Amino acid sequence: MGGTKILSGVVDREGNVLAQNLVESPGTSEQDVLGALDACVEALLDERIGAVGLGIPANLDRGTGHVLRATNLPLDDFDLAAHARARFGLPVAVENDANAAALAEWKLGAGKGLSSLVMLTLGTGVGGGIVLDDRLYRGWAEIGHMVVQLGGPPCQGNCHGRGHLEALVSGTAADRIAAELWGPDADSHTLVERARAGVEEALGALDEMAEYLGAAIGSLANLFDPELVIVGGGFGEAVADFVLEPAQEAARRQALAPAYRTLRVVSASLGEGAGLVGAGLVGFEALDGAW
Ligand SMILES: [Zn+2]
């Protein structure tokens, strides 16, 4: 689940996506979102399916699948795992969407074989996932809500903070910046298109985003010393060519030795599908009784 879309898929143990189904999330009420989620899963349910894994952009009660709070979805204090078990009659696991994406990139993607990495997913919001000492950290990794500009723009949705990474480097931030530059009809797509066309304001806006992203990544490097930092998500994919290299440079300026020379920032190799594949992998954990 994302802030604006819900993607379901049939995933095998090797991470192959055998079928998928994308719907817009109504995003209006808890009931509407759950209705869309249930229908999106049910469109693909057949006798091959052994379990359901859900990746959702929310803070979860670790290990129970109870949603405590979602920043960009109307879900609040809701036992999603119990709901899905009753609805689908299958084993169910629920993980934060960015944790799921990090799991997939670590097991099958850009971070395969490494023992530590940090993943950021840039979409409507910004999610994070952290692998340390050969284990996915299962708690909150709300990297999007790191402060990168003290007193900066207000964060979004249910977050009351200011100057968080998500308020400065996300699809939503790009919508705001594009509207400031070119009026209310411009959005993040306009920004990316104009950057591709070489428009100076667009390139400048993405340079500024890269600086903030790099500051966050430099801080993460100093906290966790990851072997690799992976950037994914729909917006992350769209701006990768403009943002990743300068973000790596900016991060190295903040990072302690030896990371100031060795820190690497790369694109997710599973692309936007990382969250879907990761949700599939946690589904197999439920099937195997390991969740
Ligand atoms: Zn925030």
mmCIF file of C-alpha atoms and ligand atoms in Angstrom:
data_model
loop_
_atom_site.group_PDB
_atom_site.id
_atom_site.type_symbol
_atom_site.label_atom_id
_atom_site.label_comp_id
_atom_site.label_asym_id
_atom_site.label_seq_id
_atom_site.Cartn_x
_atom_site.Cartn_y
_atom_site.Cartn_z
ATOM 1 C CA MET A 1 0.000 0.000 0.000
ATOM 2 C CA GLY A 2 1.155 3.484 -0.762
ATOM 3 C CA GLY A 3 -0.333 6.850 0.012
ATOM 4 C CA THR A 4 -2.149 7.030 -3.316
ATOM 5 C CA LYS A 5 -2.044 3.522 -4.810
ATOM 6 C CA ILE A 6 -2.526 -0.077 -3.757
ATOM 7 C CA LEU A 7 -0.593 -2.758 -5.632
ATOM 8 C CA SER A 8 -1.237 -6.468 -5.081
ATOM 9 C CA GLY A 9 0.732 -9.305 -6.605
ATOM 10 C CA VAL A 10 1.242 -13.049 -6.667
ATOM 11 C CA VAL A 11 4.835 -13.565 -5.500
ATOM 12 C CA ASP A 12 6.762 -16.839 -5.344
ATOM 13 C CA ARG A 13 9.566 -17.714 -2.901
ATOM 14 C CA GLU A 14 12.212 -16.501 -5.351
ATOM 15 C CA GLY A 15 10.531 -13.102 -5.527
ATOM 16 C CA ASN A 16 9.100 -13.553 -9.019
ATOM 17 C CA VAL A 17 5.913 -11.547 -9.501
ATOM 18 C CA LEU A 18 3.525 -13.850 -11.355
ATOM 19 C CA ALA A 19 0.560 -11.469 -11.541
ATOM 20 C CA GLN A 20 -0.249 -8.022 -10.277
ATOM 21 C CA ASN A 21 -3.113 -5.636 -9.826
ATOM 22 C CA LEU A 22 -2.928 -1.881 -9.256
ATOM 23 C CA VAL A 23 -5.751 0.304 -7.976
ATOM 24 C CA GLU A 24 -5.973 3.913 -6.821
ATOM 25 C CA SER A 25 -6.440 4.237 -3.084
ATOM 26 C CA PRO A 26 -9.570 6.243 -2.262
ATOM 27 C CA GLY A 27 -7.699 7.613 0.775
ATOM 28 C CA THR A 28 -10.868 9.192 2.162
ATOM 29 C CA SER A 29 -11.850 7.034 5.133
ATOM 30 C CA GLU A 30 -10.670 3.914 6.916
ATOM 31 C CA GLN A 31 -13.626 1.978 5.530
ATOM 32 C CA ASP A 32 -12.919 3.057 1.928
ATOM 33 C CA VAL A 33 -9.206 2.231 2.188
ATOM 34 C CA LEU A 34 -9.878 -1.211 3.689
ATOM 35 C CA GLY A 35 -12.533 -1.897 1.064
ATOM 36 C CA ALA A 36 -10.058 -1.044 -1.726
ATOM 37 C CA LEU A 37 -7.314 -3.119 -0.076
ATOM 38 C CA ASP A 38 -9.556 -6.175 0.347
ATOM 39 C CA ALA A 39 -10.764 -5.951 -3.257
ATOM 40 C CA CYS A 40 -7.215 -5.497 -4.576
ATOM 41 C CA VAL A 41 -6.062 -8.682 -2.783
ATOM 42 C CA GLU A 42 -9.205 -10.662 -3.639
ATOM 43 C CA ALA A 43 -8.759 -9.936 -7.349
ATOM 44 C CA LEU A 44 -5.708 -12.245 -7.268
ATOM 45 C CA LEU A 45 -6.746 -14.871 -4.702
ATOM 46 C CA ASP A 46 -6.925 -18.404 -6.022
ATOM 47 C CA GLU A 47 -5.954 -21.916 -4.893
ATOM 48 C CA ARG A 48 -2.225 -21.187 -5.450
ATOM 49 C CA ILE A 49 -2.116 -18.583 -2.698
ATOM 50 C CA GLY A 50 -0.771 -19.873 0.625
ATOM 51 C CA ALA A 51 -0.563 -16.688 2.654
ATOM 52 C CA VAL A 52 -0.983 -12.925 2.472
ATOM 53 C CA GLY A 53 1.724 -10.388 3.270
ATOM 54 C CA LEU A 54 0.830 -6.719 3.612
ATOM 55 C CA GLY A 55 3.269 -3.817 3.406
ATOM 56 C CA ILE A 56 1.692 -0.631 4.659
ATOM 57 C CA PRO A 57 2.990 2.911 5.233
ATOM 58 C CA ALA A 58 2.261 3.014 8.945
ATOM 59 C CA ASN A 59 3.734 2.582 12.387
ATOM 60 C CA LEU A 60 2.942 -0.932 13.533
ATOM 61 C CA ASP A 61 2.908 -2.628 16.863
ATOM 62 C CA ARG A 62 5.964 -4.770 16.254
ATOM 63 C CA GLY A 63 5.127 -8.405 15.532
ATOM 64 C CA THR A 64 1.319 -8.142 15.836
ATOM 65 C CA GLY A 65 0.302 -6.338 12.647
ATOM 66 C CA HIS A 66 -1.728 -3.836 14.641
ATOM 67 C CA VAL A 67 -1.599 -0.426 12.919
ATOM 68 C CA LEU A 68 -0.888 2.307 15.444
ATOM 69 C CA ARG A 69 -0.859 5.285 13.082
ATOM 70 C CA ALA A 70 -0.433 6.006 9.388
ATOM 71 C CA THR A 71 0.879 9.415 8.320
ATOM 72 C CA ASN A 72 -0.632 9.468 4.839
ATOM 73 C CA LEU A 73 -3.583 7.069 5.135
ATOM 74 C CA PRO A 74 -6.738 7.245 7.272
ATOM 75 C CA LEU A 75 -5.742 4.222 9.383
ATOM 76 C CA ASP A 76 -5.451 4.646 13.107
ATOM 77 C CA ASP A 77 -5.301 2.072 15.930
ATOM 78 C CA PHE A 78 -6.563 -0.815 13.795
ATOM 79 C CA ASP A 79 -5.782 -4.550 13.979
ATOM 80 C CA LEU A 80 -5.066 -5.044 10.265
ATOM 81 C CA ALA A 81 -3.600 -8.551 10.665
ATOM 82 C CA ALA A 82 -6.737 -9.802 12.460
ATOM 83 C CA HIS A 83 -8.949 -8.114 9.859
ATOM 84 C CA ALA A 84 -7.053 -9.727 6.969
ATOM 85 C CA ARG A 85 -6.945 -13.199 8.579
ATOM 86 C CA ALA A 86 -10.709 -13.141 9.098
ATOM 87 C CA ARG A 87 -11.328 -11.759 5.611
ATOM 88 C CA PHE A 88 -9.045 -14.056 3.566
ATOM 89 C CA GLY A 89 -8.915 -17.182 5.791
ATOM 90 C CA LEU A 90 -5.139 -17.444 5.261
ATOM 91 C CA PRO A 91 -1.973 -16.844 7.316
ATOM 92 C CA VAL A 92 -1.232 -13.109 7.275
ATOM 93 C CA ALA A 93 1.843 -11.027 8.074
ATOM 94 C CA VAL A 94 1.927 -7.229 8.149
ATOM 95 C CA GLU A 95 5.088 -5.164 7.860
ATOM 96 C CA ASN A 96 5.842 -1.499 7.345
ATOM 97 C CA ASP A 97 6.043 -0.911 3.577
ATOM 98 C CA ALA A 98 9.591 0.445 3.598
ATOM 99 C CA ASN A 99 10.774 -2.339 5.924
ATOM 100 C CA ALA A 100 9.287 -4.769 3.398
ATOM 101 C CA ALA A 101 11.085 -3.002 0.538
ATOM 102 C CA ALA A 102 14.370 -3.123 2.463
ATOM 103 C CA LEU A 103 13.867 -6.854 3.093
ATOM 104 C CA ALA A 104 13.347 -7.458 -0.639
ATOM 105 C CA GLU A 105 16.345 -5.369 -1.719
ATOM 106 C CA TRP A 106 18.506 -7.145 0.865
ATOM 107 C CA LYS A 107 17.375 -10.701 0.010
ATOM 108 C CA LEU A 108 16.991 -10.322 -3.755
ATOM 109 C CA GLY A 109 18.076 -6.895 -4.971
ATOM 110 C CA ALA A 110 20.819 -4.289 -4.720
ATOM 111 C CA GLY A 111 21.816 -5.335 -1.195
ATOM 112 C CA LYS A 112 22.049 -9.082 -1.774
ATOM 113 C CA GLY A 113 24.852 -10.679 0.256
ATOM 114 C CA LEU A 114 25.505 -7.605 2.444
ATOM 115 C CA SER A 115 25.100 -7.635 6.205
ATOM 116 C CA SER A 116 24.079 -3.995 6.643
ATOM 117 C CA LEU A 117 22.194 -1.463 4.575
ATOM 118 C CA VAL A 118 19.771 1.414 4.833
ATOM 119 C CA MET A 119 16.906 1.834 2.398
ATOM 120 C CA LEU A 120 14.886 4.965 1.754
ATOM 121 C CA THR A 121 11.670 4.879 -0.246
ATOM 122 C CA LEU A 122 10.714 8.249 -1.703
ATOM 123 C CA GLY A 123 7.037 8.348 -2.665
ATOM 124 C CA THR A 124 4.077 10.362 -1.414
ATOM 125 C CA GLY A 125 6.015 10.220 1.845
ATOM 126 C CA VAL A 126 9.441 8.882 2.745
ATOM 127 C CA GLY A 127 9.865 5.463 4.310
ATOM 128 C CA GLY A 128 12.922 3.756 5.700
ATOM 129 C CA GLY A 129 14.213 0.266 6.394
ATOM 130 C CA ILE A 130 17.408 -0.813 8.104
ATOM 131 C CA VAL A 131 19.336 -4.094 7.927
ATOM 132 C CA LEU A 132 22.010 -4.448 10.607
ATOM 133 C CA ASP A 133 24.134 -7.484 11.497
ATOM 134 C CA ASP A 134 22.292 -9.652 8.937
ATOM 135 C CA ARG A 135 18.833 -8.849 10.291
ATOM 136 C CA LEU A 136 16.040 -6.552 9.197
ATOM 137 C CA TYR A 137 15.255 -4.165 12.037
ATOM 138 C CA ARG A 138 11.552 -4.785 12.660
ATOM 139 C CA GLY A 139 10.747 -1.667 14.612
ATOM 140 C CA TRP A 140 10.117 1.873 13.424
ATOM 141 C CA ALA A 141 12.635 3.245 10.983
ATOM 142 C CA GLU A 142 10.812 6.483 10.189
ATOM 143 C CA ILE A 143 13.689 8.039 8.291
ATOM 144 C CA GLY A 144 11.219 10.361 6.541
ATOM 145 C CA HIS A 145 10.621 12.087 9.845
ATOM 146 C CA MET A 146 14.273 12.918 10.535
ATOM 147 C CA VAL A 147 14.762 16.677 10.933
ATOM 148 C CA VAL A 148 16.972 17.961 8.125
ATOM 149 C CA GLN A 149 16.030 21.674 8.249
ATOM 150 C CA LEU A 150 15.341 23.115 11.680
ATOM 151 C CA GLY A 151 12.172 25.231 11.463
ATOM 152 C CA GLY A 152 11.620 24.111 7.867
ATOM 153 C CA PRO A 153 8.272 23.517 6.132
ATOM 154 C CA PRO A 154 5.588 21.690 8.098
ATOM 155 C CA CYS A 155 5.482 17.931 7.627
ATOM 156 C CA GLN A 156 2.399 16.349 6.136
ATOM 157 C CA GLY A 157 -0.566 14.187 7.017
ATOM 158 C CA ASN A 158 -0.720 13.248 10.671
ATOM 159 C CA CYS A 159 2.839 14.436 11.408
ATOM 160 C CA HIS A 160 3.070 17.714 13.339
ATOM 161 C CA GLY A 161 6.847 18.221 12.927
ATOM 162 C CA ARG A 162 8.712 20.672 10.694
ATOM 163 C CA GLY A 163 11.648 20.399 8.318
ATOM 164 C CA HIS A 164 11.437 16.605 8.175
ATOM 165 C CA LEU A 165 13.029 14.835 5.209
ATOM 166 C CA GLU A 166 9.547 13.955 3.945
ATOM 167 C CA ALA A 167 8.564 17.642 3.859
ATOM 168 C CA LEU A 168 11.598 18.441 1.673
ATOM 169 C CA VAL A 169 12.315 15.350 -0.457
ATOM 170 C CA SER A 170 9.196 13.429 -1.522
ATOM 171 C CA GLY A 171 6.587 13.420 -4.261
ATOM 172 C CA THR A 172 4.451 15.664 -2.074
ATOM 173 C CA ALA A 173 7.333 18.095 -1.496
ATOM 174 C CA ALA A 174 7.930 18.123 -5.266
ATOM 175 C CA ASP A 175 4.240 18.950 -5.837
ATOM 176 C CA ARG A 176 4.581 21.915 -3.461
ATOM 177 C CA ILE A 177 7.831 23.157 -5.014
ATOM 178 C CA ALA A 178 6.466 22.834 -8.574
ATOM 179 C CA ALA A 179 3.339 24.796 -7.621
ATOM 180 C CA GLU A 180 5.522 27.515 -6.048
ATOM 181 C CA LEU A 181 7.617 27.728 -9.222
ATOM 182 C CA TRP A 182 4.980 27.463 -11.930
ATOM 183 C CA GLY A 183 1.524 27.808 -10.368
ATOM 184 C CA PRO A 184 -1.173 25.465 -9.072
ATOM 185 C CA ASP A 185 -1.357 23.284 -12.220
ATOM 186 C CA ALA A 186 2.257 22.162 -11.887
ATOM 187 C CA ASP A 187 3.129 19.075 -9.838
ATOM 188 C CA SER A 188 5.981 16.613 -9.261
ATOM 189 C CA HIS A 189 5.588 15.259 -12.809
ATOM 190 C CA THR A 190 6.028 18.781 -14.206
ATOM 191 C CA LEU A 191 9.172 19.149 -12.126
ATOM 192 C CA VAL A 192 10.686 15.905 -13.446
ATOM 193 C CA GLU A 193 9.691 16.647 -17.058
ATOM 194 C CA ARG A 194 11.210 20.134 -16.884
ATOM 195 C CA ALA A 195 14.388 18.811 -15.304
ATOM 196 C CA ARG A 196 14.678 16.330 -18.198
ATOM 197 C CA ALA A 197 14.246 19.251 -20.604
ATOM 198 C CA GLY A 198 17.076 21.093 -18.849
ATOM 199 C CA VAL A 199 14.942 23.864 -17.293
ATOM 200 C CA GLU A 200 17.165 25.651 -14.803
ATOM 201 C CA GLU A 201 14.616 26.128 -11.979
ATOM 202 C CA ALA A 202 13.720 22.439 -12.116
ATOM 203 C CA LEU A 203 17.353 21.345 -11.972
ATOM 204 C CA GLY A 204 17.973 23.796 -9.112
ATOM 205 C CA ALA A 205 15.021 22.411 -7.129
ATOM 206 C CA LEU A 206 16.291 18.843 -7.565
ATOM 207 C CA ASP A 207 19.835 19.929 -6.559
ATOM 208 C CA GLU A 208 18.404 21.354 -3.364
ATOM 209 C CA MET A 209 16.496 18.122 -2.717
ATOM 210 C CA ALA A 210 19.714 16.165 -3.260
ATOM 211 C CA GLU A 211 21.438 18.303 -0.584
ATOM 212 C CA TYR A 212 18.746 17.506 1.991
ATOM 213 C CA LEU A 213 18.697 13.846 1.028
ATOM 214 C CA GLY A 214 22.499 13.746 1.299
ATOM 215 C CA ALA A 215 22.404 15.381 4.742
ATOM 216 C CA ALA A 216 19.984 12.688 5.928
ATOM 217 C CA ILE A 217 22.074 9.904 4.395
ATOM 218 C CA GLY A 218 25.283 11.308 5.918
ATOM 219 C CA SER A 219 23.629 11.247 9.345
ATOM 220 C CA LEU A 220 22.415 7.692 8.761
ATOM 221 C CA ALA A 221 25.949 6.679 7.752
ATOM 222 C CA ASN A 222 27.263 8.117 11.013
ATOM 223 C CA LEU A 223 24.621 6.265 13.013
ATOM 224 C CA PHE A 224 24.709 2.837 11.375
ATOM 225 C CA ASP A 225 27.772 2.618 9.118
ATOM 226 C CA PRO A 226 25.797 0.787 6.391
ATOM 227 C CA GLU A 227 27.654 -0.950 3.562
ATOM 228 C CA LEU A 228 25.126 0.510 1.124
ATOM 229 C CA VAL A 229 22.306 3.050 1.000
ATOM 230 C CA ILE A 230 19.510 2.160 -1.413
ATOM 231 C CA VAL A 231 16.987 4.714 -2.684
ATOM 232 C CA GLY A 232 13.701 3.456 -4.136
ATOM 233 C CA GLY A 233 10.028 4.388 -4.291
ATOM 234 C CA GLY A 234 8.149 5.894 -7.234
ATOM 235 C CA PHE A 235 9.482 9.431 -6.792
ATOM 236 C CA GLY A 236 12.967 8.090 -5.949
ATOM 237 C CA GLU A 237 13.002 6.191 -9.246
ATOM 238 C CA ALA A 238 11.780 9.222 -11.187
ATOM 239 C CA VAL A 239 14.504 11.548 -9.880
ATOM 240 C CA ALA A 240 17.360 9.037 -9.444
ATOM 241 C CA ASP A 241 19.365 10.366 -12.417
ATOM 242 C CA PHE A 242 19.330 13.888 -10.987
ATOM 243 C CA VAL A 243 19.566 13.261 -7.282
ATOM 244 C CA LEU A 244 21.572 10.169 -6.336
ATOM 245 C CA GLU A 245 25.066 11.265 -7.339
ATOM 246 C CA PRO A 246 24.881 14.727 -5.722
ATOM 247 C CA ALA A 247 23.202 13.155 -2.668
ATOM 248 C CA GLN A 248 26.116 10.719 -2.364
ATOM 249 C CA GLU A 249 28.559 13.651 -2.561
ATOM 250 C CA ALA A 250 26.594 15.619 0.048
ATOM 251 C CA ALA A 251 26.416 12.549 2.300
ATOM 252 C CA ARG A 252 30.165 11.995 2.054
ATOM 253 C CA ARG A 253 30.725 15.586 3.204
ATOM 254 C CA GLN A 254 28.936 14.710 6.461
ATOM 255 C CA ALA A 255 30.143 11.150 6.960
ATOM 256 C CA LEU A 256 32.927 10.085 9.307
ATOM 257 C CA ALA A 257 35.978 8.194 8.069
ATOM 258 C CA PRO A 258 36.112 5.914 6.217
ATOM 259 C CA ALA A 259 32.520 6.438 5.007
ATOM 260 C CA TYR A 260 33.396 9.881 3.620
ATOM 261 C CA ARG A 261 35.254 7.980 0.898
ATOM 262 C CA THR A 262 33.409 4.654 0.716
ATOM 263 C CA LEU A 263 29.716 5.446 1.259
ATOM 264 C CA ARG A 264 27.652 4.358 -1.738
ATOM 265 C CA VAL A 265 24.141 5.488 -2.645
ATOM 266 C CA VAL A 266 22.400 3.416 -5.334
ATOM 267 C CA SER A 267 18.951 2.904 -6.850
ATOM 268 C CA ALA A 268 16.730 0.052 -5.752
ATOM 269 C CA SER A 269 17.289 -2.768 -8.240
ATOM 270 C CA LEU A 270 13.772 -4.125 -7.824
ATOM 271 C CA GLY A 271 12.461 -0.671 -8.706
ATOM 272 C CA GLU A 272 9.022 0.276 -7.516
ATOM 273 C CA GLY A 273 8.261 -3.421 -7.073
ATOM 274 C CA ALA A 274 10.508 -3.764 -4.008
ATOM 275 C CA GLY A 275 7.636 -3.148 -1.592
ATOM 276 C CA LEU A 276 5.441 -5.698 -3.346
ATOM 277 C CA VAL A 277 8.134 -8.402 -3.362
ATOM 278 C CA GLY A 278 8.982 -7.634 0.284
ATOM 279 C CA ALA A 279 5.329 -7.995 1.275
ATOM 280 C CA GLY A 280 5.414 -11.366 -0.511
ATOM 281 C CA LEU A 281 8.494 -12.395 1.493
ATOM 282 C CA VAL A 282 6.803 -11.538 4.797
ATOM 283 C CA GLY A 283 3.793 -13.510 3.576
ATOM 284 C CA PHE A 284 6.088 -16.547 3.310
ATOM 285 C CA GLU A 285 7.255 -15.865 6.872
ATOM 286 C CA ALA A 286 3.598 -16.153 7.918
ATOM 287 C CA LEU A 287 3.199 -19.358 5.889
ATOM 288 C CA ASP A 288 6.317 -20.849 7.509
ATOM 289 C CA GLY A 289 5.243 -19.822 11.005
ATOM 290 C CA ALA A 290 8.257 -17.504 11.230
ATOM 291 C CA TRP A 291 6.361 -14.234 11.625
HETATM 292 ZN ZN ZN B 1 7.220 14.286 9.739
#
